[in-house]
Structure formats: C-alpha cells, structure tokens
Coordinates of C-alpha atoms in Angstrom, one line a residue:
Chain J
M1 CA 35.9 52.4 49.9
V2 CA 35.6 49.6 52.5
K3 CA 37.9 48.8 55.4
I4 CA 39.9 45.7 54.7
V5 CA 42.4 44.1 57.2
E6 CA 44.5 41.1 56.6
C7 CA 45.6 38.7 59.4
V8 CA 48.2 36.0 59.0
P9 CA 48.0 33.9 62.2
N10 CA 50.4 30.9 62.5
F11 CA 49.6 28.0 64.7
S12 CA 51.9 25.2 66.0
E13 CA 50.4 22.2 64.3
G14 CA 51.1 21.0 60.8
R15 CA 50.7 17.2 61.1
N16 CA 47.6 16.2 63.1
K17 CA 44.8 16.1 60.5
K18 CA 42.0 16.2 63.1
T19 CA 43.3 19.4 64.8
I20 CA 43.9 21.1 61.4
E21 CA 40.4 20.3 60.2
V22 CA 38.7 21.6 63.3
I23 CA 40.6 24.9 63.0
Y24 CA 39.8 25.1 59.2
N25 CA 36.2 24.6 60.0
A26 CA 36.2 27.3 62.6
I27 CA 37.4 29.7 60.0
K28 CA 34.9 28.6 57.3
K29 CA 31.9 29.2 59.5
H30 CA 32.7 33.0 59.2
K31 CA 31.0 33.7 55.9
D32 CA 32.1 37.4 55.8
V33 CA 35.8 36.6 56.0
E34 CA 37.7 35.3 53.1
L35 CA 40.3 32.6 53.6
L36 CA 43.0 33.3 51.1
D37 CA 45.6 30.8 52.2
F38 CA 45.7 27.8 54.6
T39 CA 49.0 25.8 54.4
P40 CA 49.8 23.1 56.9
D41 CA 53.5 22.5 56.8
A42 CA 54.3 19.0 58.1
D43 CA 58.1 19.6 58.1
H44 CA 57.8 22.7 60.3
N45 CA 54.8 21.2 62.1
R46 CA 53.1 24.6 61.7
T47 CA 50.2 26.1 59.7
D48 CA 50.0 29.6 58.1
I49 CA 46.6 31.1 57.6
T50 CA 45.8 34.2 55.5
I51 CA 42.3 35.7 56.1
V52 CA 40.9 39.0 54.9
G53 CA 37.9 41.0 55.9
S54 CA 36.6 44.0 57.9
P55 CA 38.5 44.7 61.1
E56 CA 35.6 43.5 63.4
K57 CA 35.1 40.3 61.4
I58 CA 38.8 39.5 61.3
K59 CA 39.1 40.0 65.0
A60 CA 36.2 37.6 65.7
T61 CA 37.5 35.0 63.3
V62 CA 41.1 35.0 64.6
M63 CA 39.7 34.8 68.2
D64 CA 37.9 31.6 67.3
I65 CA 41.0 30.2 65.7
A66 CA 43.1 31.1 68.7
L67 CA 40.7 29.6 71.2
K68 CA 40.6 26.3 69.2
C69 CA 44.5 26.3 69.2
V70 CA 44.6 26.7 72.9
E71 CA 42.1 23.9 73.4
L72 CA 43.8 21.4 71.0
I73 CA 47.5 22.0 70.9
D74 CA 50.0 21.0 73.7
M75 CA 53.3 22.8 73.3
N76 CA 55.0 20.3 75.7
K77 CA 54.6 17.8 72.9
H78 CA 55.4 20.1 70.0
K79 CA 58.5 19.6 67.8
G80 CA 59.3 21.5 64.7
E81 CA 62.2 23.5 63.0
H82 CA 60.4 26.8 62.9
P83 CA 60.9 29.2 65.9
R84 CA 57.7 29.2 68.0
M85 CA 56.6 30.0 71.5
G86 CA 52.9 29.1 71.6
A87 CA 50.0 27.1 70.3
I88 CA 48.7 30.1 68.5
D89 CA 52.2 31.5 67.8
V90 CA 51.8 34.8 66.0
V91 CA 48.9 37.0 65.1
P92 CA 49.8 39.9 62.9
F93 CA 47.2 42.5 61.7
I94 CA 47.9 44.1 58.3
P95 CA 46.2 47.2 56.8
I96 CA 45.0 46.6 53.2
S97 CA 42.4 49.1 52.3
D98 CA 41.1 52.2 53.9
V99 CA 42.6 51.2 57.2
T100 CA 45.5 53.0 59.0
M101 CA 48.4 51.3 60.8
E102 CA 47.1 53.0 63.9
E103 CA 43.9 51.1 63.6
C104 CA 45.7 47.8 63.2
V105 CA 47.8 48.6 66.3
E106 CA 44.6 49.2 68.2
L107 CA 43.2 46.0 66.8
A108 CA 46.3 44.1 68.0
N109 CA 45.9 45.6 71.5
D110 CA 42.2 44.8 71.6
F111 CA 42.8 41.3 70.5
A112 CA 45.7 40.7 72.9
K113 CA 43.8 42.1 75.9
E114 CA 40.6 40.1 75.2
F115 CA 42.5 36.9 74.3
S116 CA 44.8 36.9 77.4
K117 CA 41.8 37.6 79.6
K118 CA 39.8 34.7 78.2
T119 CA 42.7 32.2 78.3
N120 CA 45.4 33.4 80.8
I121 CA 48.0 33.3 77.9
P122 CA 50.7 36.0 78.1
C123 CA 50.8 38.2 75.0
F124 CA 53.7 40.1 73.6
L125 CA 53.1 43.0 71.2
Y126 CA 55.6 43.2 68.2
E127 CA 56.5 45.3 65.2
E128 CA 54.3 48.4 64.8
A129 CA 52.3 47.3 67.8
A130 CA 55.4 47.0 70.0
K131 CA 55.3 49.0 73.2
R132 CA 59.1 48.7 73.7
E133 CA 61.7 49.1 71.0
D134 CA 63.3 45.7 71.9
R135 CA 60.1 44.0 71.0
R136 CA 59.7 45.5 67.6
N137 CA 61.5 42.6 66.0
L138 CA 59.6 39.3 66.1
A139 CA 62.8 37.3 66.2
D140 CA 63.8 39.1 69.5
V141 CA 60.4 38.5 71.0
R142 CA 60.5 34.8 70.2
R143 CA 64.2 34.3 71.1
G144 CA 64.6 31.1 73.3
E145 CA 61.3 29.9 71.9
Y146 CA 58.7 28.0 74.0
E147 CA 61.3 26.1 76.1
G148 CA 63.5 29.2 76.8
L149 CA 60.6 31.6 77.6
K150 CA 59.1 29.0 80.0
E151 CA 62.4 29.2 82.0
E152 CA 62.7 33.0 81.9
I153 CA 59.2 34.3 82.3
G154 CA 58.3 35.4 85.8
K155 CA 62.0 35.7 86.7
N156 CA 63.5 38.0 84.0
P157 CA 61.8 41.5 84.2
E158 CA 62.6 41.9 80.5
K159 CA 60.1 39.2 79.8
I160 CA 57.0 40.7 81.4
P161 CA 54.3 40.3 78.8
D162 CA 52.2 43.3 77.5
Y163 CA 49.0 41.6 78.3
G164 CA 48.1 38.6 80.5
P165 CA 49.8 36.9 83.5
N166 CA 53.6 36.9 84.0
K167 CA 53.7 33.2 83.5
M168 CA 53.4 30.7 80.7
H169 CA 50.2 28.9 79.9
P170 CA 50.8 25.2 80.9
T171 CA 50.0 23.9 77.4
A172 CA 49.5 26.8 75.0
G173 CA 52.6 28.8 75.9
A174 CA 52.7 32.5 74.9
T175 CA 51.5 34.5 71.8
A176 CA 53.0 37.3 69.8
V177 CA 50.4 39.8 68.6
G178 CA 51.5 42.4 66.1
A179 CA 50.6 45.0 63.5
R180 CA 52.8 45.2 60.4
F181 CA 52.7 46.4 56.8
F182 CA 51.9 44.1 53.9
L183 CA 55.1 42.2 52.9
I184 CA 55.8 41.8 49.2
A185 CA 58.2 39.0 48.3
Y186 CA 60.1 40.3 45.3
N187 CA 63.0 38.9 43.4
V188 CA 65.1 40.3 40.6
N189 CA 66.9 37.9 38.3
L190 CA 70.3 38.8 36.8
G191 CA 71.8 37.5 33.6
T192 CA 74.9 36.1 35.2
D193 CA 76.0 33.2 37.3
N194 CA 78.3 35.4 39.4
L195 CA 76.8 35.2 42.9
D196 CA 79.2 37.9 44.0
I197 CA 77.3 40.5 41.9
A198 CA 73.9 39.5 43.4
K199 CA 75.4 39.8 46.9
K200 CA 76.9 43.2 46.2
I201 CA 73.6 44.5 44.8
A202 CA 71.6 43.0 47.7
K203 CA 73.9 44.9 50.0
A204 CA 73.4 48.1 48.1
V205 CA 69.6 48.0 48.3
R206 CA 68.9 46.6 51.8
H207 CA 68.3 48.7 54.8
S208 CA 70.8 47.0 57.1
S209 CA 73.8 47.9 55.0
G210 CA 72.8 51.4 53.8
G211 CA 70.0 50.8 51.3
Y212 CA 66.3 51.5 51.3
R213 CA 64.6 51.8 54.6
Y214 CA 62.0 49.0 54.0
V215 CA 64.1 46.4 52.0
K216 CA 65.5 43.2 53.3
A217 CA 67.7 41.5 50.6
M218 CA 70.0 38.6 50.0
G219 CA 71.9 37.3 47.0
F220 CA 71.2 33.7 45.8
E221 CA 72.2 31.4 43.1
I222 CA 69.5 29.7 40.9
K223 CA 71.5 26.8 39.8
E224 CA 69.0 25.2 37.4
R225 CA 68.8 28.4 35.4
K226 CA 72.5 29.3 35.8
I227 CA 71.7 32.7 37.0
V228 CA 71.7 34.7 40.3
Q229 CA 69.0 36.5 42.0
V230 CA 68.5 39.4 44.4
S231 CA 65.8 38.0 46.7
M232 CA 63.9 40.6 48.8
N233 CA 61.2 41.3 51.2
L234 CA 59.7 44.7 50.7
V235 CA 58.2 45.4 54.1
N236 CA 56.5 48.7 53.4
Y237 CA 55.7 49.1 49.7
Q238 CA 54.0 52.5 50.3
K239 CA 57.3 54.0 51.4
T240 CA 59.8 52.0 49.4
S241 CA 58.1 51.3 46.1
I242 CA 58.7 48.2 43.9
F243 CA 59.7 50.3 40.9
R244 CA 62.3 52.3 42.8
V245 CA 64.0 49.2 44.1
F246 CA 63.8 47.6 40.6
E247 CA 65.4 50.6 38.9
T248 CA 68.1 50.8 41.5
I249 CA 69.0 47.2 41.0
K250 CA 69.0 47.7 37.2
N251 CA 71.4 50.6 37.6
E252 CA 73.7 48.7 39.9
A253 CA 73.7 45.7 37.6
E254 CA 74.6 47.9 34.7
R255 CA 77.7 49.0 36.6
Y256 CA 78.9 45.3 36.3
G257 CA 77.8 45.0 32.7
V258 CA 75.0 42.5 33.8
P259 CA 71.4 42.7 32.5
V260 CA 68.3 42.4 34.6
I261 CA 66.5 39.6 32.9
G262 CA 63.3 39.5 34.9
S263 CA 61.7 39.9 38.2
E264 CA 59.2 37.9 40.3
I265 CA 56.4 38.9 42.7
V266 CA 55.9 35.8 44.9
G267 CA 52.4 35.3 46.2
L268 CA 50.0 38.2 46.7
V269 CA 50.5 41.9 46.0
P270 CA 48.1 44.7 46.9
L271 CA 46.6 46.5 44.0
E272 CA 48.0 49.8 45.3
A273 CA 51.5 48.5 44.8
L274 CA 50.8 47.8 41.1
V275 CA 49.0 51.1 40.6
D276 CA 52.2 52.8 41.9
V277 CA 54.2 51.0 39.2
G278 CA 51.9 52.2 36.5
D279 CA 51.7 55.6 37.9
H280 CA 55.5 55.9 37.9
Y281 CA 56.3 54.6 34.4
L282 CA 53.3 56.2 32.6
K283 CA 53.7 59.4 34.6
L284 CA 50.0 59.3 35.4
E285 CA 48.3 62.5 36.4
D286 CA 45.6 62.2 39.2
F287 CA 45.0 58.5 38.8
K288 CA 42.9 57.0 41.6
I289 CA 42.8 53.4 42.7
D290 CA 39.0 53.2 42.3
Q291 CA 39.4 53.9 38.6
V292 CA 40.4 50.2 38.4
L293 CA 37.2 48.4 37.5
E294 CA 37.7 45.4 39.7
K295 CA 38.4 47.7 42.7
K296 CA 35.1 49.6 42.0
L297 CA 33.3 46.2 41.8
L298 CA 34.8 45.0 45.0
D299 CA 33.8 48.2 46.9
A300 CA 30.2 47.8 45.4
K301 CA 30.0 44.2 46.7
K302 CA 30.4 45.1 50.4
Chain N
M1 CA 37.7 33.3 38.3
V2 CA 34.2 34.5 37.7
K3 CA 32.6 35.6 34.5
I4 CA 32.1 39.4 34.3
V5 CA 30.5 41.3 31.5
E6 CA 30.0 45.0 31.2
C7 CA 27.1 46.6 29.4
V8 CA 26.9 50.3 28.5
P9 CA 23.4 50.9 27.3
N10 CA 22.5 54.5 26.2
F11 CA 18.9 55.6 26.1
S12 CA 17.3 58.7 24.5
E13 CA 16.2 60.7 27.5
G14 CA 18.4 63.0 29.6
R15 CA 15.8 65.6 30.7
N16 CA 12.5 64.0 32.0
K17 CA 13.2 63.3 35.6
K18 CA 10.3 60.9 36.0
T19 CA 11.4 58.6 33.1
I20 CA 15.0 58.7 34.3
E21 CA 14.0 57.7 37.8
V22 CA 11.8 54.8 36.6
I23 CA 14.7 53.4 34.6
Y24 CA 17.2 53.9 37.4
N25 CA 14.9 52.0 39.8
A26 CA 14.5 49.2 37.2
I27 CA 18.3 48.7 37.4
K28 CA 18.5 49.0 41.2
K29 CA 16.1 46.2 41.8
H30 CA 18.8 43.8 40.3
K31 CA 20.9 43.2 43.4
D32 CA 23.5 41.1 41.7
V33 CA 24.4 43.7 39.1
E34 CA 26.6 46.6 39.9
L35 CA 25.6 50.0 38.6
L36 CA 29.0 51.8 38.0
D37 CA 27.8 54.8 36.2
F38 CA 24.4 56.5 35.4
T39 CA 24.8 59.9 33.8
P40 CA 21.8 61.7 32.4
D41 CA 23.0 64.4 30.0
A42 CA 20.4 67.1 29.5
D43 CA 22.3 68.8 26.6
H44 CA 22.4 65.7 24.5
N45 CA 19.0 64.5 26.0
R46 CA 20.5 61.1 26.5
T47 CA 21.7 58.9 29.4
D48 CA 24.7 56.6 29.6
I49 CA 24.6 53.6 31.9
T50 CA 27.4 51.3 32.9
I51 CA 26.4 48.0 34.6
V52 CA 28.7 45.1 35.4
G53 CA 27.8 41.5 36.4
S54 CA 27.5 37.9 35.2
P55 CA 26.4 37.4 31.6
E56 CA 22.9 36.2 32.5
K57 CA 22.3 38.9 35.1
I58 CA 23.5 41.6 32.8
K59 CA 21.2 40.4 30.0
A60 CA 18.2 40.3 32.4
T61 CA 18.9 43.8 33.7
V62 CA 19.5 45.4 30.3
M63 CA 16.3 43.7 29.1
D64 CA 14.3 45.4 31.9
I65 CA 16.0 48.8 31.0
A66 CA 15.2 48.4 27.3
L67 CA 11.5 47.5 27.9
K68 CA 11.1 50.5 30.2
C69 CA 12.6 52.7 27.5
V70 CA 10.2 51.4 24.9
E71 CA 7.3 52.0 27.2
L72 CA 8.3 55.6 28.2
I73 CA 10.2 57.2 25.4
D74 CA 8.6 58.6 22.2
M75 CA 11.3 59.2 19.5
N76 CA 8.9 61.4 17.5
K77 CA 9.3 64.0 20.3
H78 CA 13.0 63.4 20.9
K79 CA 15.5 66.2 20.2
G80 CA 19.2 66.1 21.0
E81 CA 22.6 66.7 19.5
H82 CA 24.0 63.2 19.9
P83 CA 23.3 60.8 17.0
R84 CA 20.5 58.3 17.9
M85 CA 18.0 56.1 16.2
G86 CA 16.0 54.6 19.1
A87 CA 14.5 54.9 22.6
I88 CA 17.0 52.4 23.7
D89 CA 19.7 53.5 21.3
V90 CA 22.7 51.2 21.8
V91 CA 23.4 48.1 23.8
P92 CA 27.1 47.1 23.7
F93 CA 28.3 44.0 25.6
I94 CA 31.9 44.1 26.7
P95 CA 34.0 41.2 28.1
I96 CA 35.8 42.0 31.4
S97 CA 36.8 38.9 33.1
D98 CA 36.9 35.2 32.1
V99 CA 34.5 35.9 29.2
T100 CA 35.5 35.7 25.6
M101 CA 34.4 38.1 22.8
E102 CA 32.6 35.2 21.2
E103 CA 30.5 34.9 24.3
C104 CA 29.7 38.6 24.2
V105 CA 28.7 38.2 20.5
E106 CA 26.4 35.4 21.4
L107 CA 25.0 37.5 24.2
A108 CA 24.3 40.4 21.8
N109 CA 22.5 37.9 19.4
D110 CA 20.5 36.4 22.2
F111 CA 19.5 39.9 23.5
A112 CA 18.6 41.3 20.1
K113 CA 16.6 38.2 19.2
E114 CA 14.6 38.2 22.4
F115 CA 14.2 42.0 22.6
S116 CA 12.9 42.3 19.0
K117 CA 10.5 39.4 19.5
K118 CA 9.0 41.0 22.6
T119 CA 8.8 44.6 21.2
N120 CA 8.8 44.4 17.4
I121 CA 11.8 46.7 17.3
P122 CA 14.3 46.2 14.5
C123 CA 17.8 45.5 15.8
F124 CA 21.1 46.1 14.0
L125 CA 24.2 44.2 15.2
Y126 CA 27.4 46.2 15.2
E127 CA 31.2 46.0 15.9
E128 CA 32.3 42.5 16.8
A129 CA 28.7 41.3 16.7
A130 CA 28.2 42.7 13.1
K131 CA 27.1 40.1 10.6
R132 CA 28.1 42.3 7.7
E133 CA 31.3 44.4 7.4
D134 CA 29.4 47.6 6.6
R135 CA 27.7 47.4 10.0
R136 CA 30.9 47.0 12.0
N137 CA 31.1 50.7 12.6
L138 CA 28.3 52.1 14.8
A139 CA 28.4 55.5 13.0
D140 CA 27.6 53.7 9.7
V141 CA 24.7 51.8 11.4
R142 CA 23.3 55.0 12.9
R143 CA 23.8 57.2 9.8
G144 CA 20.7 59.2 9.0
E145 CA 19.6 58.7 12.6
Y146 CA 16.0 58.1 13.7
E147 CA 14.4 60.4 11.1
G148 CA 16.6 59.0 8.2
L149 CA 16.2 55.4 9.0
K150 CA 12.4 55.8 9.3
E151 CA 12.4 56.9 5.6
E152 CA 14.7 54.2 4.4
I153 CA 13.8 51.1 6.3
G154 CA 11.5 48.7 4.3
K155 CA 12.6 50.4 1.0
N156 CA 16.4 50.1 1.0
P157 CA 17.6 46.5 1.1
E158 CA 20.8 47.7 2.7
K159 CA 18.7 48.6 5.8
I160 CA 17.1 45.2 6.5
P161 CA 17.7 44.6 10.3
D162 CA 19.5 41.6 11.7
Y163 CA 16.6 40.8 14.0
G164 CA 13.0 42.0 14.1
P165 CA 10.6 43.4 11.5
N166 CA 11.8 45.4 8.5
K167 CA 10.1 48.5 9.7
M168 CA 10.5 51.1 12.5
H169 CA 8.7 50.8 15.8
P170 CA 6.2 53.7 15.8
T171 CA 7.6 55.3 19.0
A172 CA 10.8 53.5 20.0
G173 CA 12.6 53.4 16.6
A174 CA 15.4 51.0 16.2
T175 CA 18.2 49.7 18.4
A176 CA 21.9 48.9 17.8
V177 CA 23.1 45.9 19.7
G178 CA 26.8 45.1 19.8
A179 CA 29.8 43.5 21.3
R180 CA 33.0 45.4 21.7
F181 CA 36.3 45.5 23.7
F182 CA 36.7 47.7 26.7
L183 CA 37.6 51.2 25.6
I184 CA 40.3 53.0 27.6
A185 CA 40.4 56.8 27.2
Y186 CA 44.0 57.6 27.4
N187 CA 45.8 60.9 26.9
V188 CA 49.5 61.8 26.8
N189 CA 50.5 65.4 27.7
L190 CA 53.5 67.1 25.9
G191 CA 55.6 69.9 27.4
T192 CA 55.0 72.2 24.5
D193 CA 52.2 74.5 23.2
N194 CA 53.0 73.5 19.6
L195 CA 49.7 71.8 18.5
D196 CA 51.4 70.7 15.3
I197 CA 53.6 68.3 17.2
A198 CA 50.6 66.7 19.0
K199 CA 48.8 66.3 15.7
K200 CA 51.9 64.7 14.0
I201 CA 52.3 62.2 16.9
A202 CA 48.6 61.4 16.9
K203 CA 48.9 60.6 13.2
A204 CA 51.9 58.4 13.9
V205 CA 50.2 56.2 16.5
R206 CA 46.6 56.0 15.2
H207 CA 45.4 53.1 13.0
S208 CA 43.8 55.2 10.3
S209 CA 47.1 56.8 9.3
G210 CA 49.4 53.8 9.7
G211 CA 49.8 53.5 13.5
Y212 CA 48.7 50.9 15.9
R213 CA 45.7 48.6 15.0
Y214 CA 43.6 49.6 18.0
V215 CA 44.3 53.2 18.6
K216 CA 42.2 56.2 17.7
A217 CA 44.1 59.5 18.3
M218 CA 43.8 63.3 17.9
G219 CA 46.0 66.2 18.8
F220 CA 44.5 68.9 21.1
E221 CA 45.5 72.1 22.8
I222 CA 45.0 72.4 26.5
K223 CA 45.0 76.2 26.7
E224 CA 44.8 76.6 30.4
R225 CA 48.0 74.6 30.9
K226 CA 49.7 76.0 27.8
I227 CA 50.4 72.4 26.6
V228 CA 49.2 70.1 23.9
Q229 CA 47.9 66.5 24.2
V230 CA 47.6 63.4 22.2
S231 CA 44.1 62.3 23.1
M232 CA 43.3 58.6 22.4
N233 CA 40.8 55.8 22.6
L234 CA 42.5 52.4 23.0
V235 CA 39.9 50.1 21.7
N236 CA 41.6 46.8 22.4
Y237 CA 44.1 47.1 25.3
Q238 CA 44.9 43.4 25.1
K239 CA 46.3 43.7 21.6
T240 CA 47.6 47.3 21.7
S241 CA 48.9 47.8 25.2
I242 CA 49.0 51.2 27.0
F243 CA 52.7 51.0 27.7
R244 CA 53.6 50.4 24.0
V245 CA 51.6 53.4 22.9
F246 CA 53.1 55.5 25.7
E247 CA 56.7 54.5 24.8
T248 CA 56.1 55.2 21.1
I249 CA 54.7 58.7 21.9
K250 CA 57.7 59.3 24.1
N251 CA 60.0 58.3 21.3
E252 CA 58.2 60.4 18.7
A253 CA 58.2 63.4 21.1
E254 CA 61.9 63.1 21.6
R255 CA 62.4 63.5 17.9
Y256 CA 61.0 67.0 18.3
G257 CA 62.9 67.7 21.5
V258 CA 59.7 67.7 23.5
P259 CA 59.2 66.0 26.8
V260 CA 56.2 63.8 27.8
I261 CA 55.1 65.5 31.0
G262 CA 52.4 63.1 32.0
S263 CA 49.5 60.9 30.9
E264 CA 45.9 60.4 32.0
I265 CA 43.6 57.4 32.2
V266 CA 40.1 58.9 32.0
G267 CA 37.4 56.9 33.8
L268 CA 37.7 53.2 34.4
V269 CA 40.5 50.8 33.4
P270 CA 40.4 47.0 33.8
L271 CA 43.0 45.6 36.2
E272 CA 44.5 43.5 33.4
A273 CA 45.6 46.6 31.5
L274 CA 47.5 47.8 34.6
V275 CA 49.0 44.4 35.2
D276 CA 50.3 44.5 31.6
V277 CA 52.0 47.8 32.4
G278 CA 53.7 46.4 35.6
D279 CA 54.6 43.2 33.7
H280 CA 56.4 45.1 31.0
Y281 CA 58.4 47.6 33.0
L282 CA 59.3 45.2 35.8
K283 CA 59.9 42.4 33.3
L284 CA 57.8 40.2 35.5
E285 CA 58.1 36.4 35.2
D286 CA 54.9 34.3 35.4
F287 CA 52.8 36.9 37.2
K288 CA 49.1 36.1 37.3
I289 CA 46.3 38.5 37.7
D290 CA 44.9 36.6 40.7
Q291 CA 48.1 37.4 42.7
V292 CA 46.5 40.8 43.1
L293 CA 44.9 40.7 46.5
E294 CA 41.8 42.7 45.5
K295 CA 41.2 40.4 42.5
K296 CA 41.4 37.3 44.7
L297 CA 39.0 38.9 47.1
L298 CA 36.6 39.8 44.3
D299 CA 36.6 36.3 43.0
A300 CA 36.0 35.0 46.6
K301 CA 32.9 37.2 46.9
K302 CA 31.0 35.6 44.1

C-alpha cells in the first residue's frame, strides 16, 4: 500500500488566461503528482485544482502553486461571487490511501508554517486542522472575506492567525489551510414532484437536524425530469456510509408511498467507499481492498 | 483509459528451485509488466503465474517465460497430480480494461503462431480462442495429458494442432493457448449444516443444470464452521453479475428457511465487477468507472 494524499487548492483567478497558464504549468512540471482536475471558473473568478500524490510531493507541488499565486494575483483588484480572502484562498489536505487524518493535519501545519515564513501571509487552520473550535468551519474562518478581514486583522484578537504575521499581505491577503475527509457529492432521486417530501427526507438524514453525523442534505426540485432530489454531501464516508444513507432515504420515502428511482455520485469517489457498498449488500467476509485488481496494479506502479 | 490484459500461464515445475528462480527472473526483468502472483506448488509440481500489463508487453513477457520453460523442463521426467501436457502447459489471455475479447483471441493466435514457429511445439487454441467447438473446453484439449497426446498426435486427425507441427516436442510436449474472461471465485455461505440444501441451490444457479449461463457451482460442507457453502466460479461477470447470483441464492435459501450468512470473493476481482454491485443496489444513474479515484490515478500513471 502506498501513501496517497489529495489536495484541492483554490486560487482567486478564473479569468486571466496568462496567470492561469503559469499556474497550470507549475503543476505540470511535477511529474510524480497527478492533476485530476483544473477548472477555471470565470463567473466566480476562481480556479479549483485537484492533485493527488504522496504527502511530500503534494506539499512541494501546492507550495509552488501558492507561491505563483502570491506573485501573480492582486486581491485589491479581485472581484467574484465566491467567498474568498486570499490569492491562494484555501489549501485542504485529504487522506486517500494509507494516510491518517493526523498525518494530514501535520501536513497542513507544516505547509502553513513554511508558506507563511516564505511569504508573510497569515494562515488560518480549519476543519480537522483547526486549533480552535470556532475555526473548524471554513465559512466562519472566511467570514467578512478579503475586505472584512483586512479591516479586522491586527485589531480583533479573535482574528490572530495560526501562522504568520498578524496583518494582511498587501496583495495576497490571507490563506485558509486545512485537513478534511474526502467529500462525496451524492444525490438520491425520488419518483415524485412533491418537493416537500424531499425536504422532509433531507431533514431526517442531515446532521444539523438530527440525522447522520457526516451528512449535509437539502431537498431540490429537478424540473426537467418532474422529480425531486435529496442532494447531499457525505463528509466522512468511512463513518457515515453511502449505503446506510441510501437505505434510510429509501425507508423514509416508503413512508410517503414514494419510490427511490435512482441515485447519483457526482464527481470522484474513493474505491474504499464502493467496496463498503459491495461489502454490505453481498455480506462479504474478510474482503480486502487490495483484492481489487486495479488497486493492486496501482500499488505495484509506485 | 489504458489497455490492460492479464495472462495466467502455468508451467510444469513446482519443485526445482533453480528452474523456478530462472523463470521468476525472466519475468522480473520486464519492468512494465506487473507480477501479481507467482505460486510454485510442489504437490502438483506446477507453478501458476499472474501477470498484468499492456497487450504487447504481456505477449513479450509470456514469450520469455515460455522459451525458458522449453529450455529447462523435460516432460519425460515430469510427475504431478494436475492434468498437464507441456512444459509451458497453458497460456490464457484475459481482457481486463479497455480490451475486447476479440483482441485477446488475436493475441492468443499471434502468440501461438510465433511460439510454435520458434520452438516447434504444437499449440492448441482453447476457450474463446478455440477454432473448433470441441476444443473450447480446456479439459477436452488436455484429455490424455502429455503421455496420451504423445501416443495420439500424428495418428488421430482429431489431434492436429492449430499451430506448429503435427507431433510432440521431444521434451516440452504441447501447449494450450487460450483467451477467456476473468474468473471470479465466489462463495455464498448458508446458515445451516444441511449439505443437501447447498447442493440443491448450486444446481439451481449453475449453467449445466439450467441456471445462469456463466456460473459453475457446487455445494460443500464447511465442517469447522458447521455450515454449508455454494462454491462458484463466475466465468463471465459482465454477463452474469455477482449481485444477480447472490440475490438468486438468497431467494432460493429463503424457500428452505435458511439465511445467507455471508459471501466470499476469493482472490482478485476486477473493479468493474464491484462497480456493477454498487450500481445495482444504489440504483446509480450514469456512474462511470473512471469516477473511481484509484482508477483515474491508475490511468494517469500509464
């Protein structure tokens, strides 16, 4: 088994082709790191990156990305809908294979320490890497955004960063560095156009209203299909499994006489989450993830 | 997506350490091919190899293995329980990823043609590569084994090989070259010690007695656990899916008031077979295998 970490840095540029290209090339020169996604979003004026590799290689790559962002992006000129507080806005480390959350928290600390030392950018640790409960939630850390934080930092003791100076970087702002679990975007479609039912079921399964610990959920209408959907983020699939959430929704839907007509995994899903599904329904005994041929091949490649 | 072929050559030596080592080293020098299994079996005096890689690399590797076997193994001195007819006894090619069965049949033909030309060893094509219906089944091809074939070949027109001369190689015998689907060894455990029930269910699901097209099944007792088992080979998981067989067995067991207490996948399983399980139970819409992070990583590696 080889150590694999994912990192999903977001930077505050989604329009300037030159800047985007320089950052893209900075990633591509790291041959041992796989770039799984690179999506400049002109509307939000922001780019999401997904890279995967060994902890050390990922750290080196995201450092290069971050330094380029600091060099090229001026937050004083940045406009965009998405909440943001810095040129390199967020840097979350995510354990994928043979890596613990503790190792990712350490990685976040190492990165924030080194990055703030090199650039004088204040860094705030969030989610599993948070050093204070009130910084666990990224939305809380980023509240007020670039403009608000610029006003408060240095004055409000609540805004002292975890690493770096107690003041904003003049052009690159501040950066949120975190560690979190892999997030699975998962939707369950119901054979009804009654939005009320989707909302009730979302309420039943989500953590905030009494449901599963690692589920965020909302009810939506899908007008073109004349159906409704329970749309979710599963924020820790190891502790709240896909199949358990699916079965609960099926059971709740039954209570309203509504069938579950399908479900969708949006984007990537770790193999382990799928193995858990097979394990549950087939009642597998002693199945190990490296019995999956592709997993064995991947491990052999490293 | 990258083309991946598996090959599971078996050679007729499981005791002589020197010979086994030479063959092992011949494989290891092919850096682009992954050796997933190498199991010398002293009882059967035979070694099973599992290698995986691109079609061309697999062909080159198995050619090296085969030539070493011809050089080092004398069938006149070979003894072992397992049916066999040659030094390099069987060479099956198995499609794993982005490769069709037709391509594997072609690979089997190319290999057999080239190998028989180099060595004067008669080659018989079997299973999906068979050119005659009566050679589809490997057991039929190998009937009589080395000693029997030596008597018949050149006399019996039924025994004319598909490639190579119509006579045995003096020391290396003959070789069966084939193309087949990936075989999943799958067992379902029943919460009873009544062997009769396992046998009845095996009969219901296996092809030979009216069950699923690609299932071979038998009923067994597992004495140490005081249970019985339906033990299967799923010989084409794309056409007869694991979950369908599992559900049928569950349904049949219910008829006898017996619970299914677990199931086992023995050895390797292709990711696609597991994705099919998730797809079925979660009623997935439009899920693609390269949404599995590890699959995406594996493809990026090539």
